[in-house]
Coordinates of C-alpha atoms in Angstrom, one line a residue:
Chain T
M1 CA -127.9 -72.1 256.1
M2 CA -129.1 -69.6 258.6
S3 CA -132.0 -70.6 260.8
H4 CA -135.2 -68.5 260.4
T5 CA -137.7 -68.1 262.8
L6 CA -141.5 -67.9 261.6
T7 CA -144.4 -67.3 264.1
A8 CA -147.6 -65.6 264.2
S9 CA -149.1 -63.6 266.9
A10 CA -152.5 -63.7 267.5
L11 CA -153.5 -64.2 263.6
S12 CA -157.1 -63.7 262.7
A13 CA -157.8 -63.7 258.4
G14 CA -160.3 -64.6 256.6
Y15 CA -161.7 -64.3 253.6
G16 CA -163.9 -60.5 253.2
E17 CA -166.1 -60.3 256.4
R18 CA -165.7 -64.5 257.1
L19 CA -162.9 -65.0 259.5
V20 CA -161.1 -68.1 259.0
L21 CA -158.6 -67.8 261.2
D22 CA -159.3 -66.9 264.8
R23 CA -156.3 -65.2 267.1
L24 CA -154.2 -67.9 266.5
D25 CA -150.5 -68.1 268.3
F26 CA -147.9 -70.3 265.9
A27 CA -144.2 -71.0 266.2
V28 CA -142.5 -72.6 263.1
P29 CA -139.3 -74.7 264.9
P30 CA -136.3 -73.7 262.7
S31 CA -134.9 -76.7 260.9
R32 CA -137.5 -78.7 261.6
I33 CA -140.5 -80.7 259.3
T34 CA -143.9 -79.2 260.8
V35 CA -147.2 -80.8 259.6
I36 CA -150.4 -79.0 259.9
V37 CA -153.2 -81.7 259.9
G38 CA -157.0 -80.6 260.5
A39 CA -160.6 -81.3 259.0
N40 CA -161.1 -79.5 256.3
A41 CA -162.2 -75.8 255.9
C42 CA -160.9 -75.3 259.8
G43 CA -157.9 -73.1 258.2
K44 CA -154.9 -74.8 257.7
S45 CA -154.7 -73.3 253.9
T46 CA -155.5 -69.9 254.9
L47 CA -152.7 -70.0 257.8
L48 CA -150.1 -71.2 254.9
R49 CA -151.0 -68.2 252.9
T50 CA -151.6 -65.6 255.6
M51 CA -148.5 -67.2 256.6
S52 CA -146.3 -66.4 253.1
R53 CA -148.2 -63.1 252.8
L54 CA -150.8 -64.4 250.3
L55 CA -153.5 -63.0 252.2
P56 CA -153.6 -59.9 254.5
A57 CA -153.9 -60.2 258.5
S58 CA -157.0 -58.5 259.5
R59 CA -155.3 -58.7 262.7
G60 CA -151.8 -59.7 264.7
H61 CA -148.8 -60.4 262.9
V62 CA -146.6 -62.7 260.9
L63 CA -142.9 -62.1 262.1
L64 CA -140.3 -63.7 260.1
D65 CA -136.5 -63.4 262.1
G66 CA -138.7 -60.7 264.4
K67 CA -139.7 -58.5 261.7
S68 CA -143.0 -57.9 260.3
I69 CA -143.4 -59.5 257.0
H70 CA -146.1 -57.6 256.0
A71 CA -143.5 -54.7 255.9
M72 CA -141.1 -56.4 254.2
P73 CA -140.6 -55.4 250.1
S74 CA -141.7 -58.6 249.0
R75 CA -138.5 -59.4 246.7
E76 CA -136.8 -59.5 250.4
L77 CA -139.5 -62.1 251.7
A78 CA -139.0 -64.3 248.3
R79 CA -135.8 -65.0 248.8
T80 CA -136.3 -66.0 252.6
L81 CA -139.3 -67.7 252.5
G82 CA -140.8 -70.0 249.4
L83 CA -144.4 -71.4 248.9
L84 CA -145.7 -73.9 246.8
P85 CA -149.1 -73.3 246.4
Q86 CA -151.9 -75.9 245.7
S87 CA -152.9 -75.5 241.9
P88 CA -149.6 -73.3 240.2
I89 CA -150.1 -73.2 236.5
A90 CA -147.9 -74.2 234.2
P91 CA -148.2 -72.2 230.8
E92 CA -148.6 -74.9 228.3
G93 CA -145.8 -76.1 226.5
I94 CA -143.1 -74.9 229.4
T95 CA -140.2 -77.4 229.7
V96 CA -139.0 -78.5 233.2
A97 CA -135.6 -76.4 233.1
D98 CA -137.8 -72.9 232.0
L99 CA -140.2 -73.9 234.3
V100 CA -137.7 -74.6 237.6
S101 CA -135.8 -71.4 236.5
R102 CA -138.9 -69.2 237.3
G103 CA -138.0 -69.9 240.5
R104 CA -135.1 -67.3 240.2
H105 CA -137.4 -64.6 239.6
P106 CA -136.6 -62.8 244.0
H107 CA -133.2 -63.4 242.8
H108 CA -133.7 -60.5 239.8
G109 CA -134.6 -57.0 239.3
V110 CA -135.5 -55.1 236.5
F111 CA -131.9 -54.9 234.8
S112 CA -129.6 -57.3 236.5
R113 CA -128.5 -60.6 234.4
W114 CA -128.6 -64.2 234.5
T115 CA -125.4 -65.5 236.2
R116 CA -123.5 -68.3 236.4
A117 CA -125.2 -68.6 240.1
D118 CA -128.5 -68.9 238.5
D119 CA -127.8 -71.7 236.9
E120 CA -126.1 -74.1 239.6
A121 CA -129.1 -73.5 241.8
V122 CA -131.2 -74.4 239.1
A123 CA -129.3 -77.6 237.7
A124 CA -128.9 -78.9 242.1
A125 CA -133.1 -78.3 242.2
L126 CA -133.2 -80.6 239.1
A127 CA -130.7 -83.0 240.2
A128 CA -132.5 -83.0 243.8
T129 CA -135.5 -83.7 242.6
R130 CA -133.9 -86.0 240.4
T131 CA -136.1 -84.2 237.3
D132 CA -132.6 -83.6 235.5
T133 CA -133.2 -86.0 233.3
L134 CA -136.5 -84.9 232.2
S135 CA -135.2 -81.4 231.7
E136 CA -136.4 -80.9 228.0
R137 CA -139.5 -82.6 228.4
P138 CA -142.4 -80.1 228.1
V139 CA -144.3 -79.9 232.0
D140 CA -147.7 -81.3 230.4
E141 CA -146.5 -84.1 229.4
L142 CA -145.2 -85.1 232.6
S143 CA -146.8 -88.1 235.3
G144 CA -148.7 -86.3 238.2
G145 CA -146.0 -87.4 240.3
Q146 CA -142.8 -86.1 238.0
R147 CA -145.0 -82.7 237.8
Q148 CA -145.0 -82.4 241.8
R149 CA -141.3 -82.7 241.6
V150 CA -140.7 -80.4 239.1
W151 CA -143.0 -78.1 241.4
I152 CA -140.6 -78.3 244.6
A153 CA -137.5 -77.9 242.2
M154 CA -138.9 -74.9 241.0
A155 CA -139.4 -73.2 245.0
L156 CA -136.1 -75.0 245.6
A157 CA -134.2 -72.9 242.7
Q158 CA -136.2 -70.1 244.5
Q159 CA -133.3 -71.2 247.6
T160 CA -135.5 -70.3 250.2
D161 CA -134.5 -71.2 254.0
V162 CA -138.0 -71.9 254.9
L163 CA -140.3 -73.5 252.5
L164 CA -144.0 -74.0 252.8
L165 CA -145.8 -76.4 250.7
D166 CA -149.7 -76.5 250.6
E167 CA -151.1 -80.2 250.0
P168 CA -148.1 -81.4 248.3
T169 CA -149.3 -84.7 248.1
T170 CA -152.5 -84.1 246.5
F171 CA -153.9 -86.4 243.7
L172 CA -150.7 -88.3 243.9
D173 CA -150.3 -92.5 244.0
I174 CA -149.1 -93.3 247.0
N175 CA -145.8 -94.1 246.0
H176 CA -145.5 -90.8 244.6
Q177 CA -146.5 -88.9 248.3
I178 CA -143.6 -91.1 249.5
E179 CA -141.5 -90.4 247.1
V180 CA -142.3 -86.4 247.9
L181 CA -142.4 -86.5 251.5
D182 CA -138.8 -88.1 251.3
L183 CA -137.5 -86.0 249.2
L184 CA -138.4 -83.1 251.4
T185 CA -137.1 -85.2 254.4
D186 CA -133.9 -84.9 252.5
L187 CA -134.0 -81.4 251.9
N188 CA -134.6 -80.7 255.8
Q189 CA -131.7 -83.0 256.9
T190 CA -129.1 -82.0 254.4
R191 CA -129.7 -78.4 254.1
G192 CA -131.4 -77.7 257.5
T193 CA -134.3 -76.0 255.7
T194 CA -137.5 -75.5 257.6
I195 CA -140.4 -77.5 256.0
V196 CA -144.3 -76.2 256.6
M197 CA -146.6 -78.1 255.3
V198 CA -150.2 -79.1 255.3
L199 CA -151.5 -82.5 254.4
H200 CA -154.6 -84.8 254.6
D201 CA -153.4 -88.2 255.5
L202 CA -152.6 -88.0 259.5
N203 CA -150.7 -91.1 259.2
L204 CA -148.4 -89.6 256.8
A205 CA -148.2 -86.0 258.7
A206 CA -147.3 -88.8 261.9
R207 CA -144.8 -90.5 260.2
Y208 CA -142.8 -87.6 258.5
A209 CA -143.2 -84.4 260.8
D210 CA -140.5 -83.3 263.2
H211 CA -143.4 -81.0 264.8
L212 CA -147.0 -82.0 264.2
V213 CA -150.1 -79.6 264.9
A214 CA -153.6 -80.1 265.0
M215 CA -156.4 -77.2 263.7
A216 CA -159.8 -76.9 264.4
N217 CA -162.1 -73.7 263.9
G218 CA -159.0 -71.6 263.0
R219 CA -157.0 -72.2 266.1
L220 CA -154.4 -74.4 266.9
H221 CA -155.8 -77.4 268.9
V222 CA -152.8 -79.0 270.3
A223 CA -149.2 -79.1 268.9
G224 CA -146.3 -81.2 269.6
P225 CA -144.4 -84.1 268.5
P226 CA -146.2 -86.9 267.1
D227 CA -146.2 -88.9 269.3
A228 CA -148.4 -86.8 271.8
V229 CA -150.3 -85.4 269.1
L230 CA -151.8 -88.0 267.4
T231 CA -154.1 -89.7 270.2
E232 CA -157.4 -91.3 270.3
E233 CA -158.7 -88.4 272.0
T234 CA -157.2 -85.5 269.6
V235 CA -158.7 -87.5 266.8
R236 CA -162.6 -87.4 268.4
E237 CA -161.8 -83.7 269.3
V238 CA -160.5 -82.5 265.7
F239 CA -162.5 -84.7 263.3
G240 CA -165.4 -86.5 265.5
L241 CA -164.0 -89.4 264.7
D242 CA -163.7 -92.8 267.0
S243 CA -160.3 -94.0 266.0
R244 CA -157.6 -96.6 267.9
I245 CA -153.6 -95.9 267.4
I246 CA -151.0 -98.2 267.2
T247 CA -147.4 -97.6 266.9
D248 CA -145.7 -98.7 263.2
P249 CA -143.5 -101.4 263.4
T250 CA -141.0 -99.3 260.9
S251 CA -141.0 -96.0 262.0
G252 CA -141.9 -96.3 265.8
R253 CA -144.6 -93.3 264.9
P254 CA -148.5 -93.9 265.6
V255 CA -150.9 -94.7 262.9
M256 CA -154.3 -94.1 263.1
L257 CA -156.8 -96.7 262.6
P258 CA -160.4 -95.3 261.9
I259 CA -162.9 -96.8 263.4
G260 CA -166.7 -96.8 261.5
R261 CA -169.7 -98.5 262.0
H262 CA -169.6 -101.7 259.8
R263 CA -167.0 -104.4 259.2
M264 CA -166.3 -104.7 262.8
L265 CA -165.5 -108.1 264.5
S266 CA -166.8 -108.6 267.7
D267 CA -165.7 -107.3 270.9
D268 CA -163.8 -110.4 272.2
A269 CA -162.0 -110.9 268.7
I270 CA -160.8 -107.0 269.2
E271 CA -159.5 -107.5 272.2
S272 CA -157.8 -110.9 271.7
E273 CA -156.5 -109.1 268.5
A274 CA -155.3 -106.1 270.9
A275 CA -153.7 -108.5 273.2
P276 CA -150.1 -108.9 272.2
Chain N
M1 CA -121.7 -83.7 237.6
L2 CA -123.3 -80.8 238.8
A3 CA -120.9 -79.0 236.9
A4 CA -122.3 -80.8 233.5
L5 CA -125.5 -80.4 234.6
T6 CA -125.1 -76.9 235.1
D7 CA -123.8 -76.5 231.9
S8 CA -126.4 -78.2 230.0
V9 CA -128.9 -75.9 232.0
A10 CA -127.2 -73.0 230.6
E11 CA -127.2 -74.5 227.2
S12 CA -130.8 -74.9 226.5
R13 CA -131.6 -71.3 228.4
R14 CA -128.8 -69.9 225.6
R15 CA -130.4 -71.9 222.7
R16 CA -134.4 -70.8 223.5
A17 CA -132.9 -67.0 224.1
G18 CA -131.2 -67.7 220.8
R19 CA -134.7 -68.7 219.0
R20 CA -136.5 -65.7 220.7
G21 CA -134.0 -63.3 219.1
L22 CA -133.8 -65.4 215.5
V23 CA -138.0 -64.6 215.9
V24 CA -137.7 -61.2 217.1
G25 CA -135.2 -60.7 214.1
L26 CA -137.3 -62.0 211.5
L27 CA -140.2 -60.5 212.5
L28 CA -138.4 -56.8 211.9
A29 CA -137.0 -57.6 208.6
L30 CA -140.4 -58.6 207.5
L31 CA -142.0 -55.7 209.0
A32 CA -139.1 -53.5 207.1
A33 CA -139.8 -55.0 204.0
T34 CA -143.2 -54.7 204.3
F35 CA -143.3 -51.1 205.2
L36 CA -141.1 -50.4 202.4
L37 CA -142.9 -52.4 199.8
T38 CA -145.9 -49.9 200.9
L39 CA -143.3 -47.3 200.2
L40 CA -142.6 -48.6 196.7
L41 CA -145.5 -49.6 195.3
G42 CA -149.1 -48.1 195.7
Q43 CA -151.4 -47.3 192.4
S44 CA -148.2 -46.8 190.6
F45 CA -144.3 -47.4 191.3
T46 CA -142.2 -45.0 193.4
P47 CA -138.1 -45.1 192.7
P48 CA -136.3 -45.4 195.8
Q49 CA -134.1 -42.9 195.0
D50 CA -136.9 -40.5 194.9
I51 CA -138.3 -41.1 198.0
L52 CA -134.6 -41.2 199.7
R53 CA -134.9 -38.2 198.4
T54 CA -138.3 -36.8 199.5
L55 CA -137.3 -37.9 203.2
L56 CA -134.5 -36.2 202.5
G57 CA -136.2 -33.1 202.1
E58 CA -136.0 -32.8 198.7
D59 CA -139.3 -31.7 196.5
V60 CA -139.2 -34.6 193.8
P61 CA -142.5 -33.4 191.9
G62 CA -145.4 -36.0 192.8
V63 CA -143.2 -38.1 194.2
A64 CA -143.9 -35.8 197.9
F65 CA -147.2 -35.6 197.7
T66 CA -148.0 -39.4 197.2
V67 CA -145.4 -40.9 199.5
G68 CA -144.3 -38.1 201.7
Q69 CA -148.2 -37.0 202.9
L70 CA -150.3 -40.5 201.6
R71 CA -148.1 -43.5 202.0
L72 CA -145.6 -42.8 205.0
P73 CA -148.6 -41.0 207.0
R74 CA -150.2 -44.2 206.4
A75 CA -147.6 -46.8 207.1
L76 CA -146.1 -45.1 209.9
L77 CA -150.1 -44.8 211.8
A78 CA -150.6 -48.2 210.6
I79 CA -147.5 -49.8 212.5
L80 CA -148.2 -47.5 215.4
A81 CA -151.6 -48.7 215.7
G82 CA -150.1 -52.1 215.2
L83 CA -147.9 -52.0 218.0
S84 CA -150.4 -50.6 220.3
F85 CA -152.6 -53.5 219.7
G86 CA -150.5 -56.0 219.8
L87 CA -149.4 -54.8 223.0
G88 CA -152.2 -54.0 224.9
G89 CA -153.8 -57.3 223.8
V90 CA -151.2 -59.6 224.5
A91 CA -150.3 -58.2 228.2
F92 CA -154.4 -58.8 229.0
Q93 CA -154.1 -62.6 228.0
I94 CA -151.0 -63.0 229.8
M95 CA -152.2 -61.1 232.8
L96 CA -155.7 -63.2 232.9
R97 CA -154.1 -65.9 231.1
N98 CA -156.8 -66.8 228.6
P99 CA -156.7 -65.7 224.6
L100 CA -160.3 -64.5 225.0
A101 CA -159.7 -61.8 227.3
S102 CA -158.6 -59.6 224.7
P103 CA -159.4 -55.6 225.2
D104 CA -161.5 -55.9 221.5
I105 CA -163.4 -58.5 223.1
I106 CA -164.0 -57.7 226.8
G107 CA -165.5 -54.2 225.7
I108 CA -162.4 -51.9 226.4
S109 CA -161.2 -51.0 222.4
W110 CA -165.4 -50.3 221.8
G111 CA -165.8 -47.7 225.1
A112 CA -162.5 -45.6 223.5
S113 CA -164.4 -46.0 219.9
A114 CA -167.9 -45.2 221.4
A115 CA -166.3 -42.0 223.5
A116 CA -164.2 -41.2 220.0
V117 CA -167.1 -41.2 217.6
I118 CA -169.2 -39.0 221.0
A119 CA -166.5 -36.3 221.0
I120 CA -166.0 -35.8 217.3
V121 CA -169.8 -36.2 216.1
V122 CA -171.7 -34.7 219.1
F123 CA -169.2 -32.1 220.2
G124 CA -166.9 -31.6 217.5
L125 CA -163.8 -31.9 219.7
K126 CA -160.5 -33.2 217.9
G127 CA -156.9 -34.4 218.0
P128 CA -155.5 -34.8 221.4
A129 CA -158.8 -34.1 223.3
V130 CA -160.0 -37.0 221.5
S131 CA -157.7 -39.9 222.6
V132 CA -158.0 -38.1 226.4
L133 CA -161.7 -39.3 226.4
A134 CA -160.7 -42.5 224.5
V135 CA -158.4 -43.5 227.2
V136 CA -161.1 -42.4 230.2
A137 CA -163.6 -44.4 228.4
G138 CA -161.7 -47.2 227.8
L139 CA -160.4 -47.7 231.6
G140 CA -163.7 -46.5 232.8
V141 CA -165.1 -49.7 230.5
A142 CA -162.7 -51.5 232.0
L143 CA -163.8 -50.2 235.5
L144 CA -167.4 -51.5 234.6
V145 CA -166.2 -54.8 233.0
Y146 CA -164.3 -55.7 236.6
A147 CA -167.0 -54.4 238.6
L148 CA -170.1 -56.1 237.2
S149 CA -167.8 -59.8 237.0
F150 CA -166.9 -59.1 240.4
R151 CA -168.5 -61.5 242.9
N152 CA -165.6 -63.4 245.1
G153 CA -163.1 -62.2 243.2
V154 CA -162.9 -62.1 239.3
A155 CA -163.5 -65.1 237.5
G156 CA -161.9 -64.8 233.8
T157 CA -165.1 -66.5 231.8
R158 CA -167.3 -64.2 234.2
L159 CA -165.7 -61.6 232.6
I160 CA -165.1 -62.1 229.4
L161 CA -168.7 -62.7 229.5
V162 CA -169.7 -59.4 230.8
G163 CA -167.0 -57.8 228.1
I164 CA -168.9 -59.0 225.6
G165 CA -172.3 -58.0 226.7
V166 CA -170.7 -54.5 227.5
S167 CA -169.1 -54.3 223.8
A168 CA -172.3 -55.4 222.3
M169 CA -173.6 -52.6 224.0
L170 CA -171.3 -49.9 222.9
E171 CA -170.9 -51.3 219.4
S172 CA -175.0 -50.0 219.4
V173 CA -174.3 -46.3 220.5
I174 CA -171.8 -46.1 217.8
A175 CA -174.1 -47.0 215.4
Y176 CA -177.0 -44.9 216.4
I177 CA -174.6 -41.9 217.0
L178 CA -173.3 -42.6 212.9
S179 CA -176.9 -43.1 212.0
T180 CA -177.6 -39.1 213.3
A181 CA -174.8 -37.7 211.4
P182 CA -175.7 -38.5 207.8
A183 CA -173.0 -36.3 206.4
W184 CA -170.5 -39.2 207.4
T185 CA -169.4 -41.2 204.3
L186 CA -169.2 -44.8 204.5
Q187 CA -165.7 -45.0 205.0
E188 CA -165.5 -42.9 207.9
A189 CA -168.2 -44.8 209.5
L190 CA -166.4 -47.9 208.9
R191 CA -163.7 -46.4 210.7
W192 CA -165.8 -46.3 214.0
L193 CA -166.9 -50.0 213.7
T194 CA -164.0 -52.2 212.3
G195 CA -161.0 -49.3 212.0
S196 CA -159.1 -48.1 209.5
V197 CA -155.8 -46.1 208.9
N198 CA -157.4 -44.2 205.9
G199 CA -156.5 -40.3 206.1
A200 CA -153.5 -40.4 208.5
Q201 CA -151.5 -37.3 209.0
L202 CA -148.0 -37.2 210.6
G203 CA -149.2 -34.3 213.3
A204 CA -151.9 -36.5 214.7
M205 CA -149.7 -39.5 215.3
L206 CA -147.8 -37.5 218.6
P207 CA -150.2 -38.6 221.0
L208 CA -149.8 -42.3 219.7
L209 CA -146.4 -42.1 219.7
A210 CA -146.4 -40.7 223.1
A211 CA -148.9 -43.1 224.9
L212 CA -146.9 -46.4 223.2
A213 CA -143.8 -44.9 224.8
V214 CA -144.9 -44.6 227.6
F215 CA -147.3 -46.6 228.3
G216 CA -145.3 -49.3 226.9
G217 CA -142.2 -48.6 228.4
L218 CA -144.5 -49.4 231.4
L219 CA -145.5 -52.7 230.5
L220 CA -142.6 -54.1 229.2
G221 CA -140.5 -52.9 232.4
H222 CA -143.2 -54.8 234.3
G223 CA -141.9 -57.5 231.6
R224 CA -141.2 -59.8 234.2
D225 CA -143.2 -59.6 236.6
L226 CA -146.1 -59.9 233.9
E227 CA -144.5 -63.6 232.9
A228 CA -144.7 -65.1 236.3
L229 CA -148.3 -64.3 236.5
R230 CA -148.4 -66.9 234.8
L231 CA -148.0 -69.6 236.7
G232 CA -150.9 -67.8 238.8
D233 CA -151.7 -65.3 240.8
D234 CA -150.5 -67.7 243.9
T235 CA -147.3 -68.8 242.8
A236 CA -146.2 -64.8 241.2
A237 CA -147.0 -63.6 244.8
A238 CA -144.8 -66.6 246.2
L239 CA -141.9 -65.8 243.8
G240 CA -142.2 -62.1 245.4
V241 CA -144.4 -60.2 243.0
R242 CA -146.3 -57.6 244.0
V243 CA -149.9 -58.9 242.0
G244 CA -152.1 -56.3 243.1
R245 CA -149.9 -53.5 241.8
T246 CA -148.8 -55.4 239.0
R247 CA -152.5 -55.6 237.9
V248 CA -153.0 -52.6 238.0
L249 CA -149.9 -51.2 236.1
V250 CA -150.5 -53.6 233.2
I251 CA -154.7 -52.9 233.2
A252 CA -153.5 -49.3 232.7
A253 CA -151.0 -49.2 230.5
A254 CA -152.6 -52.1 228.6
V255 CA -156.0 -49.5 228.0
G256 CA -154.0 -46.4 227.7
M257 CA -152.1 -48.3 224.8
I258 CA -155.4 -49.8 223.4
A259 CA -157.5 -46.7 224.1
S260 CA -154.9 -43.9 222.2
A261 CA -154.5 -46.3 219.2
T262 CA -158.3 -46.7 218.7
A263 CA -158.7 -42.7 218.9
I264 CA -156.8 -42.4 215.6
C265 CA -157.9 -45.6 214.0
G266 CA -160.8 -47.1 215.7
P267 CA -161.1 -50.3 217.4
I268 CA -159.0 -52.3 214.1
A269 CA -160.7 -55.6 214.1
F270 CA -159.4 -58.2 215.9
V271 CA -156.0 -57.2 216.2
A272 CA -155.7 -57.1 220.0
F273 CA -157.0 -60.3 219.8
L274 CA -154.7 -62.2 217.1
S275 CA -151.1 -61.1 217.7
G276 CA -150.7 -62.3 220.9
P277 CA -151.5 -66.6 219.9
I278 CA -149.6 -65.9 216.5
A279 CA -146.7 -64.7 218.4
A280 CA -147.2 -67.4 220.6
R281 CA -147.5 -70.0 218.1
I282 CA -144.3 -69.0 215.9
V283 CA -142.1 -68.1 219.5
G284 CA -143.0 -71.4 221.0
N285 CA -141.7 -71.9 224.6
N286 CA -138.7 -70.3 223.8
G287 CA -139.5 -66.7 225.9
S288 CA -141.7 -63.9 226.9
L289 CA -144.5 -63.0 224.3
P290 CA -145.3 -58.9 224.6
V291 CA -142.6 -57.4 221.9
P292 CA -143.0 -60.4 219.4
A293 CA -146.8 -60.0 219.9
A294 CA -146.3 -56.0 219.5
L295 CA -144.5 -56.6 216.1
V296 CA -147.0 -59.4 214.9
G297 CA -149.6 -56.9 215.2
A298 CA -147.6 -54.1 213.8
A299 CA -147.2 -56.6 210.6
L300 CA -150.6 -57.7 210.8
V301 CA -151.7 -54.0 210.2
L302 CA -149.3 -53.1 207.8
V303 CA -150.1 -55.8 205.7
G304 CA -154.3 -55.9 206.2
D305 CA -154.0 -52.6 205.3
Y306 CA -151.7 -52.8 202.1
C307 CA -154.0 -55.9 201.0
G308 CA -157.1 -54.0 201.6
Q309 CA -156.1 -51.3 199.0
F310 CA -154.4 -52.6 196.4
L311 CA -154.7 -56.9 196.3
L312 CA -158.5 -57.1 196.8
P313 CA -161.0 -56.8 194.3
S314 CA -161.8 -52.9 195.5
R315 CA -161.0 -51.2 198.4
Y316 CA -161.5 -51.9 201.7
P317 CA -160.2 -50.3 205.5
V318 CA -158.1 -52.2 206.9
G319 CA -160.2 -53.6 209.6
V320 CA -162.6 -55.5 207.3
V321 CA -159.5 -57.4 206.7
T322 CA -158.6 -58.0 209.9
G323 CA -161.8 -58.9 210.6
A324 CA -161.9 -61.4 208.0
L325 CA -158.9 -62.9 209.6
G326 CA -160.3 -62.8 213.4
A327 CA -163.6 -64.0 213.0
P328 CA -162.8 -67.2 212.1
Y329 CA -160.3 -67.7 214.7
L330 CA -162.5 -66.8 217.4
I331 CA -164.7 -69.1 216.3
F332 CA -162.0 -71.9 216.5
L333 CA -161.0 -70.5 220.0
I334 CA -164.2 -70.7 221.5
V335 CA -164.7 -74.6 220.1
R336 CA -161.5 -75.5 221.1
V337 CA -161.7 -73.6 225.1
N338 CA -165.1 -75.2 225.5
R339 CA -162.8 -78.8 225.3
S340 CA -160.0 -78.3 226.9
G341 CA -160.0 -75.2 229.3
G342 CA -157.2 -73.9 227.3
S343 CA -154.5 -71.4 228.0
L344 CA -152.8 -68.5 225.5

């Protein structure tokens, strides 16, 4: 497993005239889990899409191991950098094993033949995501959590050292969210895969990230270890929300509790609750 | 443990490839059998040994004309046109992930047909010039439909609706041109409205054969990238497919094939539209569709033409037969797509 560096410098990108990313600088720590959080439309997905070349940069660079990804041959890039987009499409009736084997695409040219190594990569991806028992089932018959594991298996079969995921836990029940995040953590710990993902849930983000990034208005607002980033101040600045931060007794990571306008105890009660 | 799993992955991959191979083999056998039947049995029966002798260059009285001039060119044209329509149609359906996105529904065949009619009736052109104009017009219509349906990217449904509108306009252009050409027979008029392989000549097929070789080769060469597009544009790009470039190549190749075939036989109704879904039904999830769809297209035109000539109470051009098959399927598909969203 090689450690790859992935950095963005002075990166601007967007759709048509509208710039979503504004001269953003970002360095992905190698072999770590980086989680990006931020309010809707702050540019999280756009950042992932630009870093994986789905979207052109209008200014600035994305560098993989010091080389601009926009100058790399696309198959070569796809052998190092994988991306699971927000809403991939499973062709009607396709089986799990068939879909996962599509991840081998960048390892083949027009004339190259399927080899034992390809079958091994597919089998390893099925085993790692515990979808091996589903391998002959059609993808459209699976539950949401199973289907997401299958898509991750496809990305694993691609055997990239860097994996970007755009909201891999959306639409999943909480148990399946934890399952997917545990699986990605296994992957990071056993193989050293560099993982960058966008998550909506701040608490899960703080729980699973080695490096937490909060974005606002197309820029990195603050980045660092979760307990330094997830503060009442950050939540107010990035989400415009008052909150309290406590420590999760299980993981020791920060947990954000939002303060709304209703269902509040009197000030005294809050004080006495907060006191240990 | 992993070795056993690897074996079972390999095993299921080989099983899928085997099933697809079987389907392709059966389609080829069906096509060969129908081809032989159309040579042997027309208005009269011709013994196989006479056909063989004619094909080897001997002059067998009577047979040289019925087989050499009538049946053989007709069957070959039916196969070439069917391959072109089937392959071009399925390429569009896969690329746009919608069975309604076939070139005969979204106006490309009608553009080629209108150009061919104008070239022949108004300007008196013949042969390759007609084909070239038809290809240019087909590409022009493809661009027009694309441009008209562009708003923050192209959504499949909008493209299909715009295409249906453009088709209707082009059909009326064809009807108008045909109405100004009173000398034309009904058969000829029907060629440009529903498609026909009447009056096929071996020499006139060369442009179609060339187009099929070049554009078909190009399409099949990009078959893997096309297959990856079925997972969505983003996923395909993440797998290393250059989505924009692949799309332009696929459109150019598919339009080239469809328009070349249309320039000779007219827009044989619904063959491009039907071949892909029929192939998808029989191949199941056992592999890629372009080759089976091309073979299904050839079988549709060949069988449809034979039915139109000999099995129905009076003689119909092939487009009438395929049209009668395709129209109910179109209605079924629109009802189903409305219910579920649907894909190929």
